[in-house]
PDB file of C-alpha atoms and ligand atoms in Angstrom:
ATOM      1  CA  ASP H1331     198.188 -79.246  21.334  1.00 59.00           C
ATOM      2  CA  GLY H1332     196.134 -80.813  18.224  1.00 74.00           C
ATOM      3  CA  ARG H1333     192.416 -81.439  18.698  1.00 79.00           C
ATOM      4  CA  TRP H1334     191.771 -84.461  20.445  1.00 80.00           C
ATOM      5  CA  PHE H1335     187.886 -86.637  18.857  1.00 80.00           C
ATOM      6  CA  ALA H1336     185.962 -89.795  19.432  1.00 80.00           C
ATOM      7  CA  VAL H1337     184.758 -91.274  16.577  1.00 82.00           C
ATOM      8  CA  ARG H1338     182.482 -93.896  16.362  1.00 83.00           C
ATOM      9  CA  VAL H1339     181.182 -95.831  13.506  1.00 83.00           C
ATOM     10  CA  ALA H1340     177.684 -97.278  13.529  1.00 82.00           C
ATOM     11  CA  PRO H1341     176.533 -99.831  10.222  1.00 82.00           C
ATOM     12  CA  LEU H1342     172.781 -97.913   8.896  1.00 79.00           C
ATOM     13  CA  GLY H1343     171.286-100.421   7.397  1.00 78.00           C
ATOM     14  CA  THR H1344     171.666-103.083   5.134  1.00 78.00           C
ATOM     15  CA  HIS H1345     173.399-100.867   2.030  1.00 79.00           C
ATOM     16  CA  GLY H1346     176.689-100.623   3.419  1.00 81.00           C
ATOM     17  CA  LEU H1347     176.084 -96.992   4.342  1.00 83.00           C
ATOM     18  CA  VAL H1348     178.297 -95.945   7.479  1.00 82.00           C
ATOM     19  CA  LEU H1349     176.844 -93.701  10.527  1.00 83.00           C
ATOM     20  CA  VAL H1350     180.151 -91.100  11.654  1.00 82.00           C
ATOM     21  CA  LEU H1351     179.641 -89.766  15.061  1.00 83.00           C
ATOM     22  CA  ALA H1352     182.880 -87.479  16.224  1.00 80.00           C
ATOM     23  CA  GLU H1353     182.991 -85.810  18.863  1.00 81.00           C
ATOM     24  CA  ASP H1354     185.539 -83.775  20.336  1.00 82.00           C
ATOM     25  CA  LEU H1355     187.944 -84.131  23.611  1.00 80.00           C
ATOM     26  CA  THR H1356     190.347 -81.143  23.276  1.00 80.00           C
ATOM     27  CA  GLU H1357     188.877 -79.611  26.182  1.00 82.00           C
ATOM     28  CA  MET H1358     187.480 -82.696  28.540  1.00 83.00           C
ATOM     29  CA  ARG H1359     190.946 -84.030  28.136  1.00 84.00           C
ATOM     30  CA  ARG H1360     192.450 -80.282  29.493  1.00 84.00           C
ATOM     31  CA  VAL H1361     189.962 -79.787  32.336  1.00 85.00           C
ATOM     32  CA  GLU H1362     191.134 -83.625  33.025  1.00 87.00           C
ATOM     33  CA  ALA H1363     194.672 -82.877  32.763  1.00 87.00           C
ATOM     34  CA  ILE H1364     194.284 -79.408  35.166  1.00 86.00           C
ATOM     35  CA  ARG H1365     192.625 -81.396  37.544  1.00 87.00           C
ATOM     36  CA  ARG H1366     195.719 -84.521  37.976  1.00 90.00           C
ATOM     37  CA  ASP H1367     198.044 -81.559  37.957  1.00 90.00           C
ATOM     38  CA  PHE H1368     195.466 -80.048  41.026  1.00 91.00           C
ATOM     39  CA  VAL H1369     195.749 -83.258  42.647  1.00 91.00           C
ATOM     40  CA  ALA H1370     199.083 -83.795  42.247  1.00 92.00           C
ATOM     41  CA  ASN H1371     200.001 -79.979  44.378  1.00 91.00           C
ATOM     42  CA  VAL H1372     197.571 -80.708  46.523  1.00 93.00           C
ATOM     43  CA  SER H1373     199.111 -84.106  47.659  1.00 93.00           C
ATOM     44  CA  HIS H1374     202.498 -82.778  47.776  1.00 90.00           C
ATOM     45  CA  GLU H1375     201.605 -78.951  49.697  1.00 91.00           C
ATOM     46  CA  LEU H1376     200.390 -81.874  52.160  1.00 92.00           C
ATOM     47  CA  LYS H1377     202.980 -83.762  52.485  1.00 92.00           C
ATOM     48  CA  THR H1378     205.539 -81.422  53.738  1.00 89.00           C
ATOM     49  CA  PRO H1379     203.687 -80.303  55.936  1.00 90.00           C
ATOM     50  CA  VAL H1380     202.618 -83.958  57.700  1.00 93.00           C
ATOM     51  CA  GLY H1381     205.813 -85.034  56.769  1.00 93.00           C
ATOM     52  CA  ALA H1382     207.774 -82.318  58.751  1.00 92.00           C
ATOM     53  CA  LEU H1383     205.318 -83.473  61.637  1.00 93.00           C
ATOM     54  CA  SER H1384     206.194 -87.112  61.569  1.00 93.00           C
ATOM     55  CA  LEU H1385     209.837 -86.021  61.663  1.00 92.00           C
ATOM     56  CA  LEU H1386     209.737 -83.613  64.545  1.00 92.00           C
ATOM     57  CA  ALA H1387     207.098 -86.506  66.657  1.00 90.00           C
ATOM     58  CA  GLU H1388     210.434 -89.040  66.448  1.00 90.00           C
ATOM     59  CA  THR H1389     212.787 -86.372  67.495  1.00 90.00           C
ATOM     60  CA  VAL H1390     211.251 -85.761  70.106  1.00 88.00           C
ATOM     61  CA  GLU H1391     210.748 -89.040  71.897  1.00 85.00           C
ATOM     62  CA  GLY H1392     214.475 -89.501  71.626  1.00 86.00           C
ATOM     63  CA  ALA H1393     215.147 -85.680  73.076  1.00 86.00           C
ATOM     64  CA  ALA H1394     212.529 -86.365  76.865  1.00 82.00           C
ATOM     65  CA  ASP H1395     215.398 -85.676  79.051  1.00 87.00           C
ATOM     66  CA  ASP H1396     215.748 -81.772  77.062  1.00 89.00           C
ATOM     67  CA  PRO H1397     212.881 -80.274  78.514  1.00 90.00           C
ATOM     68  CA  GLU H1398     215.078 -76.771  75.878  1.00 91.00           C
ATOM     69  CA  ALA H1399     215.122 -79.648  72.995  1.00 90.00           C
ATOM     70  CA  VAL H1400     211.242 -80.212  73.546  1.00 90.00           C
ATOM     71  CA  ARG H1401     210.173 -76.870  73.987  1.00 92.00           C
ATOM     72  CA  ARG H1402     212.320 -76.339  70.546  1.00 92.00           C
ATOM     73  CA  PHE H1403     210.105 -79.876  68.942  1.00 90.00           C
ATOM     74  CA  ALA H1404     206.695 -78.271  70.250  1.00 91.00           C
ATOM     75  CA  SER H1405     206.941 -74.761  68.923  1.00 93.00           C
ATOM     76  CA  ARG H1406     208.046 -76.120  65.613  1.00 92.00           C
ATOM     77  CA  MET H1407     204.926 -78.738  65.689  1.00 93.00           C
ATOM     78  CA  GLN H1408     202.854 -76.059  66.463  1.00 93.00           C
ATOM     79  CA  GLN H1409     203.874 -74.447  63.425  1.00 91.00           C
ATOM     80  CA  GLU H1410     203.451 -77.105  60.852  1.00 92.00           C
ATOM     81  CA  SER H1411     200.055 -77.772  62.337  1.00 93.00           C
ATOM     82  CA  VAL H1412     198.929 -73.894  61.715  1.00 92.00           C
ATOM     83  CA  ARG H1413     200.333 -74.759  58.346  1.00 90.00           C
ATOM     84  CA  LEU H1414     197.985 -77.990  58.215  1.00 93.00           C
ATOM     85  CA  THR H1415     194.860 -76.169  59.310  1.00 94.00           C
ATOM     86  CA  ASN H1416     195.714 -73.091  57.162  1.00 93.00           C
ATOM     87  CA  LEU H1417     196.046 -75.661  53.420  1.00 94.00           C
ATOM     88  CA  VAL H1418     192.672 -77.886  54.217  1.00 94.00           C
ATOM     89  CA  HIS H1419     191.284 -74.321  55.293  1.00 95.00           C
ATOM     90  CA  ASP H1420     192.256 -72.377  52.167  1.00 96.00           C
ATOM     91  CA  LEU H1421     191.675 -75.630  50.288  1.00 95.00           C
ATOM     92  CA  ILE H1422     187.169 -75.871  51.736  1.00 94.00           C
ATOM     93  CA  THR H1423     187.139 -72.363  50.758  1.00 95.00           C
ATOM     94  CA  LEU H1424     188.288 -72.985  46.777  1.00 95.00           C
ATOM     95  CA  ALA H1425     185.902 -75.686  46.325  1.00 92.00           C
ATOM     96  CA  ARG H1426     183.545 -73.696  47.564  1.00 91.00           C
ATOM     97  CA  VAL H1427     183.535 -70.950  45.612  1.00 94.00           C
ATOM     98  CA  GLN H1428     184.925 -72.311  42.242  1.00 90.00           C
ATOM     99  CA  GLY H1429     181.889 -74.314  41.800  1.00 84.00           C
ATOM    100  CA  ASP H1430     179.653 -73.793  39.748  1.00 83.00           C
ATOM    101  CA  GLU H1431     176.753 -73.275  42.071  1.00 86.00           C
ATOM    102  CA  PRO H1432     175.647 -69.428  42.535  1.00 86.00           C
ATOM    103  CA  LEU H1433     176.108 -68.453  46.460  1.00 88.00           C
ATOM    104  CA  PRO H1434     173.366 -69.576  48.396  1.00 86.00           C
ATOM    105  CA  GLN H1435     172.124 -66.425  50.941  1.00 84.00           C
ATOM    106  CA  LEU H1436     173.496 -63.328  49.812  1.00 92.00           C
ATOM    107  CA  LYS H1437     172.467 -60.283  51.507  1.00 94.00           C
ATOM    108  CA  PRO H1438     173.462 -56.189  51.784  1.00 95.00           C
ATOM    109  CA  VAL H1439     176.780 -55.611  52.511  1.00 95.00           C
ATOM    110  CA  ARG H1440     178.878 -52.409  52.995  1.00 95.00           C
ATOM    111  CA  LEU H1441     181.838 -52.803  51.616  1.00 94.00           C
ATOM    112  CA  ASP H1442     183.892 -50.196  54.450  1.00 94.00           C
ATOM    113  CA  GLU H1443     182.901 -53.034  57.337  1.00 95.00           C
ATOM    114  CA  VAL H1444     184.014 -55.704  54.928  1.00 96.00           C
ATOM    115  CA  ALA H1445     187.225 -53.751  54.917  1.00 96.00           C
ATOM    116  CA  ALA H1446     187.409 -52.900  58.794  1.00 96.00           C
ATOM    117  CA  GLU H1447     186.906 -56.371  59.567  1.00 97.00           C
ATOM    118  CA  ALA H1448     189.130 -57.795  56.998  1.00 97.00           C
ATOM    119  CA  MET H1449     191.811 -55.100  58.282  1.00 97.00           C
ATOM    120  CA  ASP H1450     191.418 -56.349  62.322  1.00 97.00           C
ATOM    121  CA  ARG H1451     192.380 -59.683  61.557  1.00 96.00           C
ATOM    122  CA  CYS H1452     195.957 -58.679  60.133  1.00 96.00           C
ATOM    123  CA  ARG H1453     196.146 -55.721  62.394  1.00 97.00           C
ATOM    124  CA  LEU H1454     198.309 -58.502  64.696  1.00 96.00           C
ATOM    125  CA  LYS H1455     200.693 -59.857  61.906  1.00 95.00           C
ATOM    126  CA  ALA H1456     200.898 -56.060  60.597  1.00 97.00           C
ATOM    127  CA  GLY H1457     201.849 -54.603  64.369  1.00 97.00           C
ATOM    128  CA  ALA H1458     204.858 -56.885  64.028  1.00 97.00           C
ATOM    129  CA  LYS H1459     206.503 -55.501  61.285  1.00 97.00           C
ATOM    130  CA  ASN H1460     205.672 -52.343  62.175  1.00 98.00           C
ATOM    131  CA  ILE H1461     203.656 -51.315  58.788  1.00 98.00           C
ATOM    132  CA  GLU H1462     200.647 -49.454  59.494  1.00 98.00           C
ATOM    133  CA  LEU H1463     197.237 -50.266  58.658  1.00 98.00           C
ATOM    134  CA  ALA H1464     194.940 -47.435  57.210  1.00 97.00           C
ATOM    135  CA  ILE H1465     191.358 -47.221  55.527  1.00 96.00           C
ATOM    136  CA  GLY H1466     190.038 -44.883  53.625  1.00 92.00           C
ATOM    137  CA  GLY H1467     187.141 -43.725  50.906  1.00 89.00           C
ATOM    138  CA  CYS H1468     183.957 -43.260  50.827  1.00 85.00           C
ATOM    139  CA  ASP H1469     181.108 -44.934  53.829  1.00 85.00           C
ATOM    140  CA  GLY H1470     177.789 -46.998  52.671  1.00 88.00           C
ATOM    141  CA  LEU H1471     178.810 -48.639  49.777  1.00 92.00           C
ATOM    142  CA  GLU H1472     177.021 -51.638  48.637  1.00 94.00           C
ATOM    143  CA  VAL H1473     177.127 -54.900  46.715  1.00 95.00           C
ATOM    144  CA  ARG H1474     174.815 -58.155  47.399  1.00 95.00           C
ATOM    145  CA  GLY H1475     176.638 -60.885  48.482  1.00 95.00           C
ATOM    146  CA  ASP H1476     177.959 -62.924  51.526  1.00 96.00           C
ATOM    147  CA  ASP H1477     180.092 -61.158  54.139  1.00 95.00           C
ATOM    148  CA  GLU H1478     182.293 -63.856  55.275  1.00 96.00           C
ATOM    149  CA  LEU H1479     183.577 -64.947  52.016  1.00 97.00           C
ATOM    150  CA  LEU H1480     184.492 -60.874  50.679  1.00 97.00           C
ATOM    151  CA  VAL H1481     185.925 -60.744  54.338  1.00 98.00           C
ATOM    152  CA  THR H1482     188.546 -63.619  53.602  1.00 97.00           C
ATOM    153  CA  ALA H1483     189.061 -62.108  50.132  1.00 98.00           C
ATOM    154  CA  LEU H1484     189.420 -58.293  51.060  1.00 98.00           C
ATOM    155  CA  ARG H1485     191.762 -60.918  54.470  1.00 97.00           C
ATOM    156  CA  ASN H1486     193.646 -62.653  51.513  1.00 98.00           C
ATOM    157  CA  LEU H1487     194.429 -59.483  49.464  1.00 98.00           C
ATOM    158  CA  VAL H1488     195.866 -57.623  53.305  1.00 98.00           C
ATOM    159  CA  ASP H1489     197.700 -60.741  54.464  1.00 97.00           C
ATOM    160  CA  ASN H1490     200.838 -60.559  51.347  1.00 97.00           C
ATOM    161  CA  ALA H1491     200.692 -57.017  51.536  1.00 98.00           C
ATOM    162  CA  VAL H1492     201.953 -56.512  54.702  1.00 97.00           C
ATOM    163  CA  ALA H1493     203.535 -60.305  53.883  1.00 95.00           C
ATOM    164  CA  TYR H1494     205.577 -58.771  51.282  1.00 96.00           C
ATOM    165  CA  SER H1495     206.399 -55.939  52.720  1.00 97.00           C
ATOM    166  CA  PRO H1496     209.403 -54.602  54.420  1.00 97.00           C
ATOM    167  CA  GLU H1497     208.899 -53.025  58.211  1.00 97.00           C
ATOM    168  CA  ASN H1498     207.852 -49.441  58.772  1.00 98.00           C
ATOM    169  CA  THR H1499     205.886 -49.296  56.078  1.00 98.00           C
ATOM    170  CA  ARG H1500     202.180 -48.298  55.753  1.00 98.00           C
ATOM    171  CA  VAL H1501     199.486 -50.626  53.626  1.00 98.00           C
ATOM    172  CA  VAL H1502     195.789 -48.836  53.018  1.00 98.00           C
ATOM    173  CA  ILE H1503     192.221 -50.260  52.053  1.00 97.00           C
ATOM    174  CA  ALA H1504     190.116 -47.924  50.132  1.00 96.00           C
ATOM    175  CA  THR H1505     187.009 -47.935  48.889  1.00 95.00           C
ATOM    176  CA  ARG H1506     185.355 -46.099  46.565  1.00 94.00           C
ATOM    177  CA  ARG H1507     182.788 -45.662  43.364  1.00 92.00           C
ATOM    178  CA  ALA H1508     184.443 -46.491  40.249  1.00 89.00           C
ATOM    179  CA  ASP H1509     181.201 -45.594  37.323  1.00 88.00           C
ATOM    180  CA  PRO H1510     177.966 -46.115  38.107  1.00 87.00           C
ATOM    181  CA  GLY H1511     176.854 -49.534  38.533  1.00 92.00           C
ATOM    182  CA  HIS H1512     180.538 -50.370  40.855  1.00 95.00           C
ATOM    183  CA  VAL H1513     182.540 -50.367  43.326  1.00 95.00           C
ATOM    184  CA  GLU H1514     186.012 -50.843  43.712  1.00 96.00           C
ATOM    185  CA  VAL H1515     188.189 -51.901  47.268  1.00 96.00           C
ATOM    186  CA  SER H1516     192.308 -51.788  46.907  1.00 97.00           C
ATOM    187  CA  VAL H1517     194.457 -53.189  49.075  1.00 98.00           C
ATOM    188  CA  THR H1518     198.277 -51.256  48.218  1.00 98.00           C
ATOM    189  CA  ASP H1519     201.668 -52.144  49.814  1.00 98.00           C
ATOM    190  CA  GLN H1520     204.923 -50.665  49.782  1.00 98.00           C
ATOM    191  CA  GLY H1521     205.849 -53.936  49.297  1.00 97.00           C
ATOM    192  CA  ILE H1522     208.748 -55.606  47.424  1.00 97.00           C
ATOM    193  CA  GLY H1523     206.601 -55.567  44.346  1.00 97.00           C
ATOM    194  CA  ILE H1524     205.575 -58.278  41.421  1.00 97.00           C
ATOM    195  CA  PRO H1525     207.984 -59.231  38.421  1.00 96.00           C
ATOM    196  CA  ASP H1526     205.532 -58.317  35.366  1.00 95.00           C
ATOM    197  CA  ALA H1527     206.291 -61.272  33.466  1.00 94.00           C
ATOM    198  CA  ASP H1528     204.714 -63.282  37.007  1.00 95.00           C
ATOM    199  CA  LEU H1529     202.065 -60.679  37.190  1.00 95.00           C
ATOM    200  CA  GLU H1530     199.728 -62.908  34.422  1.00 92.00           C
ATOM    201  CA  ARG H1531     199.726 -66.161  36.571  1.00 95.00           C
ATOM    202  CA  ILE H1532     199.957 -65.930  40.377  1.00 96.00           C
ATOM    203  CA  PHE H1533     196.077 -65.909  40.474  1.00 97.00           C
ATOM    204  CA  GLU H1534     196.803 -69.531  39.395  1.00 95.00           C
ATOM    205  CA  ARG H1535     196.532 -72.195  42.220  1.00 94.00           C
ATOM    206  CA  PHE H1536     200.131 -72.602  44.007  1.00 93.00           C
ATOM    207  CA  TYR H1537     201.859 -70.152  41.505  1.00 93.00           C
ATOM    208  CA  ARG H1538     204.466 -68.314  43.809  1.00 93.00           C
ATOM    209  CA  VAL H1539     206.781 -66.302  42.521  1.00 94.00           C
ATOM    210  CA  ASP H1540     209.018 -66.765  45.262  1.00 91.00           C
ATOM    211  CA  PRO H1541     207.905 -70.993  46.613  1.00 87.00           C
ATOM    212  CA  ALA H1542     210.624 -70.225  49.806  1.00 85.00           C
ATOM    213  CA  ARG H1543     209.583 -66.854  51.024  1.00 82.00           C
ATOM    214  CA  SER H1544     205.892 -67.953  50.162  1.00 82.00           C
ATOM    215  CA  ARG H1545     206.166 -71.138  52.580  1.00 78.00           C
ATOM    216  CA  GLN H1546     208.465 -68.468  54.720  1.00 79.00           C
ATOM    217  CA  THR H1547     205.702 -65.897  55.996  1.00 82.00           C
ATOM    218  CA  GLY H1548     202.934 -69.044  55.907  1.00 80.00           C
ATOM    219  CA  GLY H1549     201.253 -68.745  52.442  1.00 88.00           C
ATOM    220  CA  THR H1550     199.272 -71.216  51.368  1.00 93.00           C
ATOM    221  CA  GLY H1551     199.729 -70.522  47.882  1.00 94.00           C
ATOM    222  CA  LEU H1552     195.920 -70.349  47.567  1.00 96.00           C
ATOM    223  CA  GLY H1553     195.230 -67.010  48.317  1.00 97.00           C
ATOM    224  CA  LEU H1554     194.866 -65.324  45.163  1.00 98.00           C
ATOM    225  CA  ALA H1555     193.229 -68.187  43.749  1.00 97.00           C
ATOM    226  CA  ILE H1556     190.042 -67.147  45.932  1.00 98.00           C
ATOM    227  CA  VAL H1557     190.511 -63.870  46.245  1.00 98.00           C
ATOM    228  CA  LYS H1558     189.393 -64.328  42.220  1.00 97.00           C
ATOM    229  CA  HIS H1559     186.695 -66.917  42.683  1.00 96.00           C
ATOM    230  CA  VAL H1560     185.007 -65.096  44.999  1.00 97.00           C
ATOM    231  CA  ALA H1561     185.277 -61.749  42.612  1.00 97.00           C
ATOM    232  CA  THR H1562     184.207 -63.686  39.524  1.00 95.00           C
ATOM    233  CA  LYS H1563     181.187 -65.351  42.143  1.00 95.00           C
ATOM    234  CA  HIS H1564     179.773 -62.097  42.806  1.00 95.00           C
ATOM    235  CA  GLY H1565     179.946 -60.897  39.955  1.00 94.00           C
ATOM    236  CA  GLY H1566     183.293 -59.047  39.842  1.00 96.00           C
ATOM    237  CA  GLU H1567     187.002 -59.296  39.152  1.00 97.00           C
ATOM    238  CA  VAL H1568     190.465 -58.573  40.440  1.00 97.00           C
ATOM    239  CA  SER H1569     193.417 -56.602  38.908  1.00 97.00           C
ATOM    240  CA  VAL H1570     196.593 -55.809  39.782  1.00 97.00           C
ATOM    241  CA  TRP H1571     199.262 -53.291  39.746  1.00 97.00           C
ATOM    242  CA  SER H1572     202.579 -53.737  40.602  1.00 97.00           C
ATOM    243  CA  ARG H1573     205.926 -52.447  40.170  1.00 96.00           C
ATOM    244  CA  GLU H1574     209.098 -54.336  41.747  1.00 95.00           C
ATOM    245  CA  GLY H1575     211.137 -52.858  44.552  1.00 94.00           C
ATOM    246  CA  SER H1576     208.086 -50.079  45.154  1.00 94.00           C
ATOM    247  CA  GLY H1577     204.629 -51.923  45.383  1.00 97.00           C
ATOM    248  CA  SER H1578     201.066 -53.367  44.605  1.00 98.00           C
ATOM    249  CA  THR H1579     197.967 -52.334  43.896  1.00 98.00           C
ATOM    250  CA  PHE H1580     195.218 -55.239  44.041  1.00 98.00           C
ATOM    251  CA  THR H1581     192.106 -53.566  43.366  1.00 98.00           C
ATOM    252  CA  LEU H1582     188.211 -56.010  43.430  1.00 97.00           C
ATOM    253  CA  ARG H1583     185.745 -54.349  41.711  1.00 97.00           C
ATOM    254  CA  LEU H1584     181.887 -55.201  42.323  1.00 97.00           C
ATOM    255  CA  PRO H1585     178.498 -54.208  41.019  1.00 95.00           C
ATOM    256  CA  LEU H1586     176.796 -51.816  43.522  1.00 93.00           C
ATOM    257  CA  LEU H1587     173.751 -52.373  44.922  1.00 89.00           C
ATOM    258  CA  SER H1588     173.380 -49.316  46.867  1.00 77.00           C
ATOM    259  CA  ALA H1589     175.688 -45.692  48.059  1.00 66.00           C
ATOM    260  CA  SER H1590     173.388 -45.259  51.403  1.00 59.00           C
ATOM    261  CA  VAL H1591     176.579 -41.909  51.845  1.00 48.00           C
ATOM    262  CA  LYS H1592     178.847 -40.637  49.191  1.00 47.00           C
ATOM    263  CA  GLU H1593     181.247 -38.127  50.629  1.00 45.00           C
ATOM    264  CA  PRO H1594     184.257 -39.190  51.111  1.00 48.00           C
ATOM    265  CA  VAL H1595     186.444 -39.871  54.169  1.00 47.00           C
ATOM    266  CA  GLN H1596     189.649 -39.527  54.054  1.00 50.00           C
ATOM    267  CA  GLU H1597     192.221 -39.258  51.066  1.00 50.00           C
ATOM    268  CA  ALA H1598     194.213 -42.475  50.795  1.00 51.00           C
ATOM    269  CA  THR H1599     197.581 -42.458  49.537  1.00 52.00           C
ATOM    270  CA  PRO H1600     200.074 -44.759  50.163  1.00 52.00           C
TER     271      PRO H1600
HETATM  272  P1  ADP J1498     200.800 -66.937  49.702  1.00 52.72           P
HETATM  273  O1  ADP J1498     200.179 -67.804  49.948  1.00 52.72           O
HETATM  274  O2  ADP J1498     202.159 -67.274  48.268  1.00 52.72           O
HETATM  275  O3  ADP J1498     201.191 -65.713  49.512  1.00 52.72           O
HETATM  276  P2  ADP J1498     199.183 -66.146  46.940  1.00 52.72           P
HETATM  277  O4  ADP J1498     198.177 -66.418  45.918  1.00 52.72           O
HETATM  278  O5  ADP J1498     197.997 -65.384  48.384  1.00 52.72           O
HETATM  279  O6  ADP J1498     199.653 -67.474  47.821  1.00 52.72           O
HETATM  280  O7  ADP J1498     199.785 -65.005  46.048  1.00 52.72           O
HETATM  281  C1  ADP J1498     200.522 -65.925  45.140  1.00 52.72           C
HETATM  282  C2  ADP J1498     201.632 -64.882  45.295  1.00 52.72           C
HETATM  283  O8  ADP J1498     201.924 -64.247  44.170  1.00 52.72           O
HETATM  284  C3  ADP J1498     202.706 -65.386  46.070  1.00 52.72           C
HETATM  285  O9  ADP J1498     203.835 -66.673  46.309  1.00 52.72           O
HETATM  286  C4  ADP J1498     203.573 -63.871  46.112  1.00 52.72           C
HETATM  287  O10 ADP J1498     204.896 -64.273  45.785  1.00 52.72           O
HETATM  288  C5  ADP J1498     202.672 -62.726  45.121  1.00 52.72           C
HETATM  289  N1  ADP J1498     202.389 -62.084  45.670  1.00 52.72           N
HETATM  290  C6  ADP J1498     201.243 -61.684  46.086  1.00 52.72           C
HETATM  291  N2  ADP J1498     200.868 -61.048  47.135  1.00 52.72           N
HETATM  292  C7  ADP J1498     201.992 -60.460  46.856  1.00 52.72           C
HETATM  293  C8  ADP J1498     202.119 -58.563  47.136  1.00 52.72           C
HETATM  294  N3  ADP J1498     201.428 -57.666  48.192  1.00 52.72           N
HETATM  295  N4  ADP J1498     202.833 -58.231  47.108  1.00 52.72           N
HETATM  296  C9  ADP J1498     204.151 -58.968  46.211  1.00 52.72           C
HETATM  297  N5  ADP J1498     204.198 -60.306  46.070  1.00 52.72           N
HETATM  298  C10 ADP J1498     203.025 -60.240  46.361  1.00 52.72           C
END
């Protein structure tokens, strides 16, 4: 864990004097190691669906005279392509939000509208598990942002809430004014919760508490990393509260732009 230096020695004149330049390489080496890990992870994540697809293509060829088997393999191929598409899509989004450049074309965005849109995109998945999606809190709170990225971030949170909850439970999105300068949107579920030991790491790229479960629910392992970077890019942050076996609350905190209507619309407790 020591520090790394590049040392350059240059002779100065003819009197035996030398100039010693030491450059601290520790940070450079750390960034390089993170980049290498990321590339290795991406390759691994891509290999799995691509390998499955080529195997399924081979198998379906050999089963040409069994229409039922062909249908089954075709459906598996469809699942693997969706997985591949989701992964590529998330990688593109992550590349967009994790860089240093500011986001172009920010505009006033209503948080209640972002929340409603994010929820609509999860309705099908929630319906399949009979999970009730509820929305509440304040209407009319505005932030300056990129509406599509904010919807993506909130959709990732609602998507996870549904994926990691049992059937017949409830997921609530609530928007509120946290203090004079900030708004918060929280997503609360009654799901499996997250062990304390994992809480610190879940926002890392490809970190999963239970890799088998994440893959089974179609997760790419990038959802929360995207949420974190979208929050940072908007001058905000994301936090999590969770208890194993009872549920989790993820909260996105963003700088408030304006509040046109302030009264609460509905009390929102899960
Ligand atoms: P994934 O695609 O695996 O869901 P994410 O980055 O979205 O990746 O989440 C990282 C991990 O955090 C998940 O694999 C899961 O273990 C855990 N997690 C995220 N949201 C929840 C939640 N609402 N309830 C329980 N665990 C969660």
